[in-house]
Amino acid sequence: MSYFWGSKQQYANTYASKVKRALGSNIAKQIKVVRNAKGQYGVIYDRDGNYETAHRVAMNHAKLLRQAGVTKAKGYDAAYPIPDQRYPSGPSKQPSSKQKPTPQRPSQQRPTPLQFDITVDSNLEADIDLYIKGLRFRGVLGSTDRTSFVVYDVTKQKKVVSINEDQTMMAASLIKNFIMLAYFHEVKHKRLEHTAKNRQQLRQMIQRSANTSTNHFIRLLGGPRGVQRILKWNYPYFNQTRIVEYIPAGGRTYRNMTSARDLNKFYNQLWLGNLPYSNKMKYYLGLPNGDRMHDKTCIPSNVRVYHKTGTVYGLVADSGILAIIGPQGKQRAYIFTGIIEDQTKTSNRNRSEAFWSWVRRRSDTLRRVSEAVYEYIYEVHYGGSFDCRAHAGQHLKR
């Protein structure tokens, strides 16, 4: 059972102590702090059993940890069953820079999800919430618009913003991330081949957001049920994502669903290399196209973006990784997910505004929020000074 993963051993030790107190003395004997092949420290419960029994225990432990105030997370975000990796125990002292993690034999079983540090550490969340309320007051956003935002510092493994991240929303083209994941899962297990045709279709699906290419992969994977089955059995931590339909003619897809939480997990796992063919997926997500988190913003041009947008009359969204160069010249990465949904717009009777005008105002909203996120990450998390001459440092105040 896995409860926590992070880059600092001291955090793992502290969290392990909390878990032991919450779960009782009998279980505490089997709670360990370990290191994985990437040098991260985890808190695990070493037990023998199959996946089904481990799942039941995980749900029980998650409930106990939440009741004890150890975490605000629910279900798989608090405790997760994982295959035995024969982890080496974490050393009592911090390892020297010369020490290398013990390489582990790759597991052929279910992948291990990232465990969140659930504590939101900033005032940025309140600033975004206030900004959105101001847009509603001025009529830029409607009373029927729902918003969802998540910001996660991948380098520090720290959640910065969590606003309505558990709300299940229309996925539109955001669902294409999960279809690509299901495809590469089948390629990994040699049930499909990564042919020249499929490479071209992937480029069209991700870079051009081509719906015909999306339907090509859905058919290849056994239809919507086939895709959903692959995700459910192999990536159950995407438990708020539902694929139930092909992309209809005209692109009006309203029934496939996801959440900011699931998208955040996807990109976190992707960046850490825990998904099949992560580098190939990063390649497709990094192909140049229009975005709503970097293009037409004051964010420096040297920032790399790996993302997928979602657009339909009723939803405007963008989710992805921004790889920035920190003040010390090192690459840092964080995830930004912003979703604005209005389910009333799925009906033609409620569409009084031209489609692109409706989309543009909400796209601009995501860009303004993204600018403030970059400023916060760069300055507060990494000690830099972001000299934004375009807005004189007045992000979210215009």
mmCIF file of C-alpha atoms in Angstrom:
data_model
loop_
_atom_site.group_PDB
_atom_site.id
_atom_site.type_symbol
_atom_site.label_atom_id
_atom_site.label_comp_id
_atom_site.label_asym_id
_atom_site.label_seq_id
_atom_site.Cartn_x
_atom_site.Cartn_y
_atom_site.Cartn_z
ATOM 1 C CA MET A 1 0.000 0.000 0.000
ATOM 2 C CA SER A 2 1.330 3.438 -0.937
ATOM 3 C CA TYR A 3 0.441 6.616 0.985
ATOM 4 C CA PHE A 4 2.992 9.239 -0.033
ATOM 5 C CA TRP A 5 5.838 9.973 -2.464
ATOM 6 C CA GLY A 6 8.162 12.967 -2.365
ATOM 7 C CA SER A 7 11.721 14.134 -2.911
ATOM 8 C CA LYS A 8 12.499 14.823 0.779
ATOM 9 C CA GLN A 9 13.106 12.012 3.248
ATOM 10 C CA GLN A 10 12.170 14.225 6.197
ATOM 11 C CA TYR A 11 8.687 14.764 4.739
ATOM 12 C CA ALA A 12 8.268 11.022 4.278
ATOM 13 C CA ASN A 13 9.370 10.377 7.873
ATOM 14 C CA THR A 14 6.904 12.959 9.196
ATOM 15 C CA TYR A 15 4.051 11.575 7.116
ATOM 16 C CA ALA A 16 4.878 8.010 8.159
ATOM 17 C CA SER A 17 4.553 9.005 11.817
ATOM 18 C CA LYS A 18 1.103 10.466 11.160
ATOM 19 C CA VAL A 19 0.002 7.351 9.275
ATOM 20 C CA LYS A 20 1.178 5.088 12.089
ATOM 21 C CA ARG A 21 -0.779 7.049 14.696
ATOM 22 C CA ALA A 22 -3.921 7.053 12.544
ATOM 23 C CA LEU A 23 -3.873 3.347 11.627
ATOM 24 C CA GLY A 24 -2.901 1.882 14.997
ATOM 25 C CA SER A 25 -0.036 -0.047 16.530
ATOM 26 C CA ASN A 26 -0.590 -3.353 14.699
ATOM 27 C CA ILE A 27 -0.360 -1.814 11.244
ATOM 28 C CA ALA A 28 2.319 0.666 12.347
ATOM 29 C CA LYS A 29 4.808 -2.191 12.568
ATOM 30 C CA GLN A 30 4.582 -2.653 8.790
ATOM 31 C CA ILE A 31 4.697 1.036 7.811
ATOM 32 C CA LYS A 32 8.024 1.793 6.138
ATOM 33 C CA VAL A 33 9.836 4.693 4.505
ATOM 34 C CA VAL A 34 11.446 3.503 1.252
ATOM 35 C CA ARG A 35 13.260 4.832 -1.804
ATOM 36 C CA ASN A 36 12.323 4.081 -5.400
ATOM 37 C CA ALA A 37 14.541 3.865 -8.471
ATOM 38 C CA LYS A 38 14.183 7.602 -9.104
ATOM 39 C CA GLY A 39 15.415 8.494 -5.627
ATOM 40 C CA GLN A 40 12.013 9.532 -4.284
ATOM 41 C CA TYR A 41 10.938 8.633 -0.764
ATOM 42 C CA GLY A 42 7.664 6.860 -0.131
ATOM 43 C CA VAL A 43 5.555 5.721 2.789
ATOM 44 C CA ILE A 44 4.252 2.185 2.285
ATOM 45 C CA TYR A 45 2.452 -0.562 4.189
ATOM 46 C CA ASP A 46 4.218 -3.856 3.463
ATOM 47 C CA ARG A 47 1.605 -6.608 3.253
ATOM 48 C CA ASP A 48 0.889 -9.829 1.374
ATOM 49 C CA GLY A 49 -2.269 -10.212 -0.694
ATOM 50 C CA ASN A 50 -3.838 -9.803 -4.102
ATOM 51 C CA TYR A 51 -5.047 -6.620 -5.769
ATOM 52 C CA GLU A 52 -8.692 -7.094 -4.775
ATOM 53 C CA THR A 53 -7.977 -7.382 -1.044
ATOM 54 C CA ALA A 54 -5.446 -4.561 -1.265
ATOM 55 C CA HIS A 55 -8.099 -2.365 -2.879
ATOM 56 C CA ARG A 56 -10.499 -2.941 0.021
ATOM 57 C CA VAL A 57 -7.776 -2.226 2.566
ATOM 58 C CA ALA A 58 -6.782 0.940 0.685
ATOM 59 C CA MET A 59 -10.317 2.313 0.799
ATOM 60 C CA ASN A 60 -10.519 1.595 4.532
ATOM 61 C CA HIS A 61 -7.140 3.203 5.228
ATOM 62 C CA ALA A 62 -8.051 6.250 3.133
ATOM 63 C CA LYS A 63 -11.175 6.732 5.238
ATOM 64 C CA LEU A 64 -9.229 6.395 8.503
ATOM 65 C CA LEU A 65 -6.526 8.831 7.377
ATOM 66 C CA ARG A 66 -9.126 11.381 6.360
ATOM 67 C CA GLN A 67 -11.042 11.014 9.635
ATOM 68 C CA ALA A 68 -7.802 11.472 11.587
ATOM 69 C CA GLY A 69 -7.023 14.683 9.710
ATOM 70 C CA VAL A 70 -3.841 13.262 8.184
ATOM 71 C CA THR A 71 -5.050 14.110 4.679
ATOM 72 C CA LYS A 72 -7.935 15.830 2.930
ATOM 73 C CA ALA A 73 -7.685 13.395 0.031
ATOM 74 C CA LYS A 74 -10.172 10.639 -0.670
ATOM 75 C CA GLY A 75 -9.883 7.117 -2.038
ATOM 76 C CA TYR A 76 -6.869 6.376 -4.232
ATOM 77 C CA ASP A 77 -5.379 9.834 -3.556
ATOM 78 C CA ALA A 78 -4.883 8.893 0.107
ATOM 79 C CA ALA A 79 -3.969 5.197 -0.125
ATOM 80 C CA TYR A 80 -3.231 3.089 -3.174
ATOM 81 C CA PRO A 81 -2.533 -0.644 -3.687
ATOM 82 C CA ILE A 82 0.726 -1.232 -5.541
ATOM 83 C CA PRO A 83 2.641 -4.358 -6.614
ATOM 84 C CA ASP A 84 5.646 -5.389 -4.545
ATOM 85 C CA GLN A 85 8.638 -3.471 -5.895
ATOM 86 C CA ARG A 86 11.121 -4.777 -3.298
ATOM 87 C CA TYR A 87 11.920 -1.210 -2.335
ATOM 88 C CA PRO A 88 15.093 -0.630 -0.323
ATOM 89 C CA SER A 89 14.396 1.055 3.000
ATOM 90 C CA GLY A 90 15.125 4.758 3.185
ATOM 91 C CA PRO A 91 18.496 5.488 4.826
ATOM 92 C CA SER A 92 18.565 7.061 8.264
ATOM 93 C CA LYS A 93 20.604 9.938 6.853
ATOM 94 C CA GLN A 94 20.223 11.871 3.641
ATOM 95 C CA PRO A 95 22.143 10.084 0.856
ATOM 96 C CA SER A 96 25.228 11.750 -0.528
ATOM 97 C CA SER A 97 25.224 13.009 -4.082
ATOM 98 C CA LYS A 98 27.434 10.058 -5.042
ATOM 99 C CA GLN A 99 24.883 7.491 -3.987
ATOM 100 C CA LYS A 100 22.683 6.104 -6.717
ATOM 101 C CA PRO A 101 19.250 4.591 -6.188
ATOM 102 C CA THR A 102 19.129 0.839 -6.488
ATOM 103 C CA PRO A 103 17.676 -0.004 -9.925
ATOM 104 C CA GLN A 104 14.368 -1.833 -9.759
ATOM 105 C CA ARG A 105 12.990 -4.503 -12.040
ATOM 106 C CA PRO A 106 10.176 -2.955 -14.102
ATOM 107 C CA SER A 107 6.748 -4.055 -12.965
ATOM 108 C CA GLN A 108 4.316 -5.539 -15.447
ATOM 109 C CA GLN A 109 1.422 -4.814 -13.103
ATOM 110 C CA ARG A 110 -0.600 -1.696 -12.509
ATOM 111 C CA PRO A 111 1.352 1.584 -12.556
ATOM 112 C CA THR A 112 1.794 3.461 -9.299
ATOM 113 C CA PRO A 113 0.046 6.825 -9.200
ATOM 114 C CA LEU A 114 1.610 9.955 -7.837
ATOM 115 C CA GLN A 115 0.706 10.602 -4.219
ATOM 116 C CA PHE A 116 -0.203 14.214 -3.644
ATOM 117 C CA ASP A 117 0.981 16.526 -0.924
ATOM 118 C CA ILE A 118 -2.573 17.725 -0.457
ATOM 119 C CA THR A 119 -1.718 20.907 1.475
ATOM 120 C CA VAL A 120 -2.360 23.965 -0.666
ATOM 121 C CA ASP A 121 0.477 26.332 0.140
ATOM 122 C CA SER A 122 -0.428 29.734 -1.318
ATOM 123 C CA ASN A 123 -2.672 32.767 -1.354
ATOM 124 C CA LEU A 124 -2.881 32.404 -5.122
ATOM 125 C CA GLU A 125 -5.986 30.243 -4.804
ATOM 126 C CA ALA A 126 -7.875 33.046 -3.047
ATOM 127 C CA ASP A 127 -6.654 35.574 -5.634
ATOM 128 C CA ILE A 128 -7.962 33.430 -8.499
ATOM 129 C CA ASP A 129 -11.278 32.878 -6.743
ATOM 130 C CA LEU A 130 -11.683 36.632 -6.183
ATOM 131 C CA TYR A 131 -10.772 37.353 -9.806
ATOM 132 C CA ILE A 132 -13.389 34.909 -11.107
ATOM 133 C CA LYS A 133 -16.036 36.427 -8.831
ATOM 134 C CA GLY A 134 -15.152 39.857 -10.220
ATOM 135 C CA LEU A 135 -15.619 38.600 -13.774
ATOM 136 C CA ARG A 136 -19.049 37.278 -12.840
ATOM 137 C CA PHE A 137 -19.978 40.614 -11.272
ATOM 138 C CA ARG A 138 -18.946 42.491 -14.430
ATOM 139 C CA GLY A 139 -20.760 40.026 -16.690
ATOM 140 C CA VAL A 140 -17.624 38.672 -18.388
ATOM 141 C CA LEU A 141 -18.580 35.238 -17.068
ATOM 142 C CA GLY A 142 -22.179 34.164 -16.642
ATOM 143 C CA SER A 143 -23.948 32.905 -13.557
ATOM 144 C CA THR A 144 -24.155 29.462 -15.166
ATOM 145 C CA ASP A 145 -20.390 29.215 -15.796
ATOM 146 C CA ARG A 146 -18.617 26.685 -13.564
ATOM 147 C CA THR A 147 -14.857 26.984 -13.118
ATOM 148 C CA SER A 148 -12.205 24.494 -12.058
ATOM 149 C CA PHE A 149 -8.489 25.190 -11.542
ATOM 150 C CA VAL A 150 -5.519 23.132 -10.380
ATOM 151 C CA VAL A 151 -1.908 24.260 -10.175
ATOM 152 C CA TYR A 152 0.714 21.713 -9.156
ATOM 153 C CA ASP A 153 4.459 22.272 -8.856
ATOM 154 C CA VAL A 154 5.868 19.042 -10.263
ATOM 155 C CA THR A 155 9.448 19.823 -9.269
ATOM 156 C CA LYS A 156 8.561 20.454 -5.625
ATOM 157 C CA GLN A 157 5.666 17.961 -5.633
ATOM 158 C CA LYS A 158 3.468 20.659 -4.130
ATOM 159 C CA LYS A 159 -0.132 21.600 -4.830
ATOM 160 C CA VAL A 160 -0.554 25.357 -5.160
ATOM 161 C CA VAL A 161 -4.182 25.814 -6.235
ATOM 162 C CA SER A 162 -7.207 23.541 -5.930
ATOM 163 C CA ILE A 163 -10.541 25.063 -6.961
ATOM 164 C CA ASN A 164 -13.406 22.664 -7.693
ATOM 165 C CA GLU A 165 -10.913 20.078 -8.939
ATOM 166 C CA ASP A 166 -13.218 17.164 -8.105
ATOM 167 C CA GLN A 167 -16.096 18.454 -10.241
ATOM 168 C CA THR A 168 -16.703 16.152 -13.192
ATOM 169 C CA MET A 169 -17.055 18.243 -16.338
ATOM 170 C CA MET A 170 -17.490 17.799 -20.061
ATOM 171 C CA ALA A 171 -14.184 16.677 -21.532
ATOM 172 C CA ALA A 172 -14.493 17.799 -25.167
ATOM 173 C CA SER A 173 -11.017 17.347 -26.713
ATOM 174 C CA LEU A 174 -9.361 16.932 -23.310
ATOM 175 C CA ILE A 175 -10.447 13.305 -23.568
ATOM 176 C CA LYS A 176 -7.852 12.781 -26.308
ATOM 177 C CA ASN A 177 -5.089 12.570 -23.675
ATOM 178 C CA PHE A 178 -6.685 9.455 -22.231
ATOM 179 C CA ILE A 179 -7.335 7.920 -25.650
ATOM 180 C CA MET A 180 -3.646 8.390 -26.471
ATOM 181 C CA LEU A 181 -2.737 6.768 -23.138
ATOM 182 C CA ALA A 182 -4.962 3.755 -23.870
ATOM 183 C CA TYR A 183 -3.385 3.420 -27.311
ATOM 184 C CA PHE A 184 0.182 3.430 -25.979
ATOM 185 C CA HIS A 185 -0.834 0.983 -23.262
ATOM 186 C CA GLU A 186 -1.852 -1.473 -25.979
ATOM 187 C CA VAL A 187 1.334 -0.759 -27.950
ATOM 188 C CA LYS A 188 3.411 -1.468 -24.835
ATOM 189 C CA HIS A 189 1.747 -4.854 -24.441
ATOM 190 C CA LYS A 190 2.170 -5.576 -28.182
ATOM 191 C CA ARG A 191 -1.535 -5.760 -28.902
ATOM 192 C CA LEU A 192 -1.216 -2.834 -31.318
ATOM 193 C CA GLU A 193 1.634 -1.594 -33.517
ATOM 194 C CA HIS A 194 2.886 1.988 -33.608
ATOM 195 C CA THR A 195 2.714 2.194 -37.385
ATOM 196 C CA ALA A 196 3.409 5.147 -39.662
ATOM 197 C CA LYS A 197 -0.342 5.554 -40.142
ATOM 198 C CA ASN A 198 -0.971 5.627 -36.400
ATOM 199 C CA ARG A 199 1.861 8.115 -35.874
ATOM 200 C CA GLN A 200 0.268 10.435 -38.399
ATOM 201 C CA GLN A 201 -3.168 9.968 -36.845
ATOM 202 C CA LEU A 202 -1.728 10.758 -33.390
ATOM 203 C CA ARG A 203 -0.226 13.974 -34.681
ATOM 204 C CA GLN A 204 -3.568 14.935 -36.192
ATOM 205 C CA MET A 205 -5.477 14.028 -33.023
ATOM 206 C CA ILE A 206 -3.231 15.936 -30.602
ATOM 207 C CA GLN A 207 -1.762 18.793 -32.630
ATOM 208 C CA ARG A 208 -4.736 19.493 -34.906
ATOM 209 C CA SER A 209 -7.406 18.087 -32.572
ATOM 210 C CA ALA A 210 -8.836 16.145 -35.508
ATOM 211 C CA ASN A 211 -11.984 14.318 -34.468
ATOM 212 C CA THR A 212 -11.790 11.802 -37.320
ATOM 213 C CA SER A 213 -8.358 10.754 -36.032
ATOM 214 C CA THR A 214 -9.761 10.472 -32.525
ATOM 215 C CA ASN A 215 -12.499 8.151 -33.751
ATOM 216 C CA HIS A 216 -9.847 6.120 -35.591
ATOM 217 C CA PHE A 217 -8.192 5.304 -32.255
ATOM 218 C CA ILE A 218 -11.467 4.712 -30.439
ATOM 219 C CA ARG A 219 -12.387 2.108 -33.073
ATOM 220 C CA LEU A 220 -8.886 0.623 -32.906
ATOM 221 C CA LEU A 221 -9.251 0.185 -29.132
ATOM 222 C CA GLY A 222 -12.633 -1.540 -29.296
ATOM 223 C CA GLY A 223 -14.982 1.432 -29.186
ATOM 224 C CA PRO A 224 -15.748 3.715 -26.224
ATOM 225 C CA ARG A 225 -16.268 0.699 -23.946
ATOM 226 C CA GLY A 226 -12.905 -0.712 -24.975
ATOM 227 C CA VAL A 227 -11.087 2.521 -24.142
ATOM 228 C CA GLN A 228 -12.911 2.837 -20.826
ATOM 229 C CA ARG A 229 -12.084 -0.768 -19.954
ATOM 230 C CA ILE A 230 -8.352 -0.185 -20.525
ATOM 231 C CA LEU A 231 -8.385 2.887 -18.296
ATOM 232 C CA LYS A 232 -10.495 1.292 -15.574
ATOM 233 C CA TRP A 233 -8.398 -1.852 -15.221
ATOM 234 C CA ASN A 234 -4.949 -0.343 -15.669
ATOM 235 C CA TYR A 235 -5.253 3.281 -14.522
ATOM 236 C CA PRO A 236 -8.094 3.245 -11.966
ATOM 237 C CA TYR A 237 -6.899 6.469 -10.363
ATOM 238 C CA PHE A 238 -8.430 8.331 -13.334
ATOM 239 C CA ASN A 239 -11.748 7.594 -11.665
ATOM 240 C CA GLN A 240 -13.538 10.768 -12.776
ATOM 241 C CA THR A 241 -12.921 10.185 -16.482
ATOM 242 C CA ARG A 242 -15.627 8.536 -18.589
ATOM 243 C CA ILE A 243 -15.415 7.716 -22.296
ATOM 244 C CA VAL A 244 -18.850 6.741 -23.562
ATOM 245 C CA GLU A 245 -19.115 8.113 -27.110
ATOM 246 C CA TYR A 246 -17.282 8.666 -30.371
ATOM 247 C CA ILE A 247 -16.813 12.312 -31.338
ATOM 248 C CA PRO A 248 -20.063 13.147 -33.170
ATOM 249 C CA ALA A 249 -20.150 14.830 -36.559
ATOM 250 C CA GLY A 250 -19.640 18.554 -36.069
ATOM 251 C CA GLY A 251 -17.611 17.977 -32.903
ATOM 252 C CA ARG A 252 -20.495 18.426 -30.461
ATOM 253 C CA THR A 253 -19.252 15.972 -27.862
ATOM 254 C CA TYR A 254 -20.908 16.451 -24.473
ATOM 255 C CA ARG A 255 -21.077 12.987 -22.910
ATOM 256 C CA ASN A 256 -17.399 12.147 -22.367
ATOM 257 C CA MET A 257 -16.354 13.458 -18.955
ATOM 258 C CA THR A 258 -13.223 14.208 -16.934
ATOM 259 C CA SER A 259 -12.044 16.469 -14.108
ATOM 260 C CA ALA A 260 -9.201 18.835 -13.323
ATOM 261 C CA ARG A 261 -8.010 16.310 -10.752
ATOM 262 C CA ASP A 262 -7.682 13.516 -13.320
ATOM 263 C CA LEU A 263 -5.949 15.810 -15.803
ATOM 264 C CA ASN A 264 -3.506 16.903 -13.113
ATOM 265 C CA LYS A 265 -2.737 13.264 -12.312
ATOM 266 C CA PHE A 266 -2.231 12.504 -16.002
ATOM 267 C CA TYR A 267 0.365 15.226 -16.541
ATOM 268 C CA ASN A 268 2.119 14.518 -13.260
ATOM 269 C CA GLN A 269 2.491 10.854 -14.122
ATOM 270 C CA LEU A 270 3.543 11.788 -17.639
ATOM 271 C CA TRP A 271 6.320 14.128 -16.486
ATOM 272 C CA LEU A 272 7.608 11.571 -13.992
ATOM 273 C CA GLY A 273 7.763 8.949 -16.754
ATOM 274 C CA ASN A 274 5.270 6.602 -15.121
ATOM 275 C CA LEU A 275 2.977 6.217 -18.148
ATOM 276 C CA PRO A 276 3.738 3.937 -21.115
ATOM 277 C CA TYR A 277 5.871 5.707 -23.706
ATOM 278 C CA SER A 278 5.793 8.939 -21.696
ATOM 279 C CA ASN A 279 8.427 10.563 -23.909
ATOM 280 C CA LYS A 280 6.441 9.827 -27.054
ATOM 281 C CA MET A 281 3.297 11.301 -25.500
ATOM 282 C CA LYS A 282 5.265 14.384 -24.426
ATOM 283 C CA TYR A 283 6.443 14.739 -28.019
ATOM 284 C CA TYR A 284 2.899 14.872 -29.371
ATOM 285 C CA LEU A 285 1.640 17.149 -26.581
ATOM 286 C CA GLY A 286 4.601 19.472 -27.191
ATOM 287 C CA LEU A 287 3.955 19.986 -30.903
ATOM 288 C CA PRO A 288 3.274 23.677 -31.646
ATOM 289 C CA ASN A 289 -0.377 24.674 -31.662
ATOM 290 C CA GLY A 290 -2.613 27.272 -30.073
ATOM 291 C CA ASP A 291 -2.889 27.212 -26.302
ATOM 292 C CA ARG A 292 -4.578 29.200 -23.536
ATOM 293 C CA MET A 293 -1.808 29.170 -20.939
ATOM 294 C CA HIS A 294 1.185 30.631 -22.813
ATOM 295 C CA ASP A 295 0.203 32.094 -26.195
ATOM 296 C CA LYS A 296 -0.935 35.745 -26.015
ATOM 297 C CA THR A 297 0.359 36.104 -22.449
ATOM 298 C CA CYS A 298 3.276 37.904 -20.811
ATOM 299 C CA ILE A 299 4.928 34.579 -19.920
ATOM 300 C CA PRO A 300 8.472 34.408 -21.417
ATOM 301 C CA SER A 301 8.812 32.829 -24.838
ATOM 302 C CA ASN A 302 11.414 30.284 -23.654
ATOM 303 C CA VAL A 303 8.799 28.405 -21.621
ATOM 304 C CA ARG A 304 7.965 24.994 -23.132
ATOM 305 C CA VAL A 305 4.344 23.847 -23.096
ATOM 306 C CA TYR A 306 3.004 20.273 -23.276
ATOM 307 C CA HIS A 307 -0.768 20.470 -23.318
ATOM 308 C CA LYS A 308 -4.164 19.772 -24.824
ATOM 309 C CA THR A 309 -7.049 22.207 -25.141
ATOM 310 C CA GLY A 310 -10.749 21.430 -25.072
ATOM 311 C CA THR A 311 -13.352 23.511 -26.888
ATOM 312 C CA VAL A 312 -17.047 23.100 -27.552
ATOM 313 C CA TYR A 313 -19.954 25.509 -27.131
ATOM 314 C CA GLY A 314 -20.316 24.902 -23.406
ATOM 315 C CA LEU A 315 -16.665 24.341 -22.465
ATOM 316 C CA VAL A 316 -13.336 26.137 -22.813
ATOM 317 C CA ALA A 317 -10.330 24.480 -21.192
ATOM 318 C CA ASP A 318 -6.606 23.957 -21.293
ATOM 319 C CA SER A 319 -4.454 21.584 -19.281
ATOM 320 C CA GLY A 320 -0.760 20.850 -19.444
ATOM 321 C CA ILE A 321 2.789 21.236 -18.214
ATOM 322 C CA LEU A 322 4.815 24.437 -18.408
ATOM 323 C CA ALA A 323 8.561 23.764 -18.279
ATOM 324 C CA ILE A 324 10.272 26.953 -17.181
ATOM 325 C CA ILE A 325 13.863 28.007 -16.545
ATOM 326 C CA GLY A 326 14.201 29.036 -12.910
ATOM 327 C CA PRO A 327 16.319 31.915 -11.574
ATOM 328 C CA GLN A 328 19.266 29.532 -11.034
ATOM 329 C CA GLY A 329 19.117 28.356 -14.644
ATOM 330 C CA LYS A 330 17.582 24.957 -13.864
ATOM 331 C CA GLN A 331 14.475 23.576 -15.526
ATOM 332 C CA ARG A 332 11.386 23.540 -13.335
ATOM 333 C CA ALA A 333 7.941 22.249 -14.229
ATOM 334 C CA TYR A 334 4.420 22.891 -13.053
ATOM 335 C CA ILE A 335 0.966 21.842 -14.188
ATOM 336 C CA PHE A 336 -1.823 24.273 -14.998
ATOM 337 C CA THR A 337 -5.388 23.123 -15.561
ATOM 338 C CA GLY A 338 -8.202 25.577 -16.158
ATOM 339 C CA ILE A 339 -11.748 24.600 -17.138
ATOM 340 C CA ILE A 340 -14.758 26.849 -17.703
ATOM 341 C CA GLU A 341 -18.002 24.982 -18.355
ATOM 342 C CA ASP A 342 -21.577 26.088 -18.974
ATOM 343 C CA GLN A 343 -23.847 23.094 -19.456
ATOM 344 C CA THR A 344 -26.785 25.291 -20.442
ATOM 345 C CA LYS A 345 -24.970 26.058 -23.708
ATOM 346 C CA THR A 346 -25.388 22.483 -24.906
ATOM 347 C CA SER A 347 -28.857 23.628 -26.002
ATOM 348 C CA ASN A 348 -29.151 25.913 -29.044
ATOM 349 C CA ARG A 349 -31.879 27.865 -27.248
ATOM 350 C CA ASN A 350 -29.309 29.215 -24.772
ATOM 351 C CA ARG A 351 -26.760 30.404 -27.335
ATOM 352 C CA SER A 352 -27.362 34.121 -27.720
ATOM 353 C CA GLU A 353 -23.693 34.913 -28.396
ATOM 354 C CA ALA A 354 -21.563 33.981 -31.404
ATOM 355 C CA PHE A 355 -19.493 30.870 -30.714
ATOM 356 C CA TRP A 356 -16.030 32.394 -31.167
ATOM 357 C CA SER A 357 -16.923 35.464 -29.129
ATOM 358 C CA TRP A 358 -18.068 33.209 -26.279
ATOM 359 C CA VAL A 359 -14.880 31.138 -26.551
ATOM 360 C CA ARG A 360 -12.574 34.160 -26.767
ATOM 361 C CA ARG A 361 -13.706 35.733 -23.483
ATOM 362 C CA ARG A 362 -13.211 32.493 -21.598
ATOM 363 C CA SER A 363 -9.882 31.788 -23.292
ATOM 364 C CA ASP A 364 -8.664 35.225 -22.211
ATOM 365 C CA THR A 365 -9.762 34.423 -18.658
ATOM 366 C CA LEU A 366 -7.574 31.312 -18.621
ATOM 367 C CA ARG A 367 -4.628 33.308 -19.991
ATOM 368 C CA ARG A 368 -4.908 35.965 -17.281
ATOM 369 C CA VAL A 369 -4.995 33.296 -14.586
ATOM 370 C CA SER A 370 -2.035 31.498 -16.174
ATOM 371 C CA GLU A 371 0.030 34.706 -16.079
ATOM 372 C CA ALA A 372 -0.557 35.064 -12.351
ATOM 373 C CA VAL A 373 0.345 31.409 -11.816
ATOM 374 C CA TYR A 374 3.662 31.800 -13.640
ATOM 375 C CA GLU A 375 4.512 34.901 -11.613
ATOM 376 C CA TYR A 376 3.768 33.098 -8.353
ATOM 377 C CA ILE A 377 5.705 29.939 -9.226
ATOM 378 C CA TYR A 378 8.719 31.883 -10.496
ATOM 379 C CA GLU A 379 8.910 34.317 -7.599
ATOM 380 C CA VAL A 380 7.561 32.514 -4.540
ATOM 381 C CA HIS A 381 8.637 28.940 -5.259
ATOM 382 C CA TYR A 382 11.985 29.698 -6.884
ATOM 383 C CA GLY A 383 12.978 33.123 -5.575
ATOM 384 C CA GLY A 384 13.124 34.937 -8.907
ATOM 385 C CA SER A 385 11.899 38.359 -9.951
ATOM 386 C CA PHE A 386 9.415 38.433 -12.822
ATOM 387 C CA ASP A 387 9.645 41.842 -14.488
ATOM 388 C CA CYS A 388 6.387 41.964 -16.420
ATOM 389 C CA ARG A 389 6.400 45.286 -18.216
ATOM 390 C CA ALA A 390 3.223 44.473 -20.112
ATOM 391 C CA HIS A 391 1.081 44.548 -16.979
ATOM 392 C CA ALA A 392 3.341 46.273 -14.429
ATOM 393 C CA GLY A 393 2.929 43.348 -12.072
ATOM 394 C CA GLN A 394 -0.842 43.795 -11.879
ATOM 395 C CA HIS A 395 -1.918 40.262 -12.710
ATOM 396 C CA LEU A 396 -5.525 39.361 -11.835
ATOM 397 C CA LYS A 397 -6.148 43.021 -10.941
ATOM 398 C CA ARG A 398 -7.105 44.348 -14.347
#
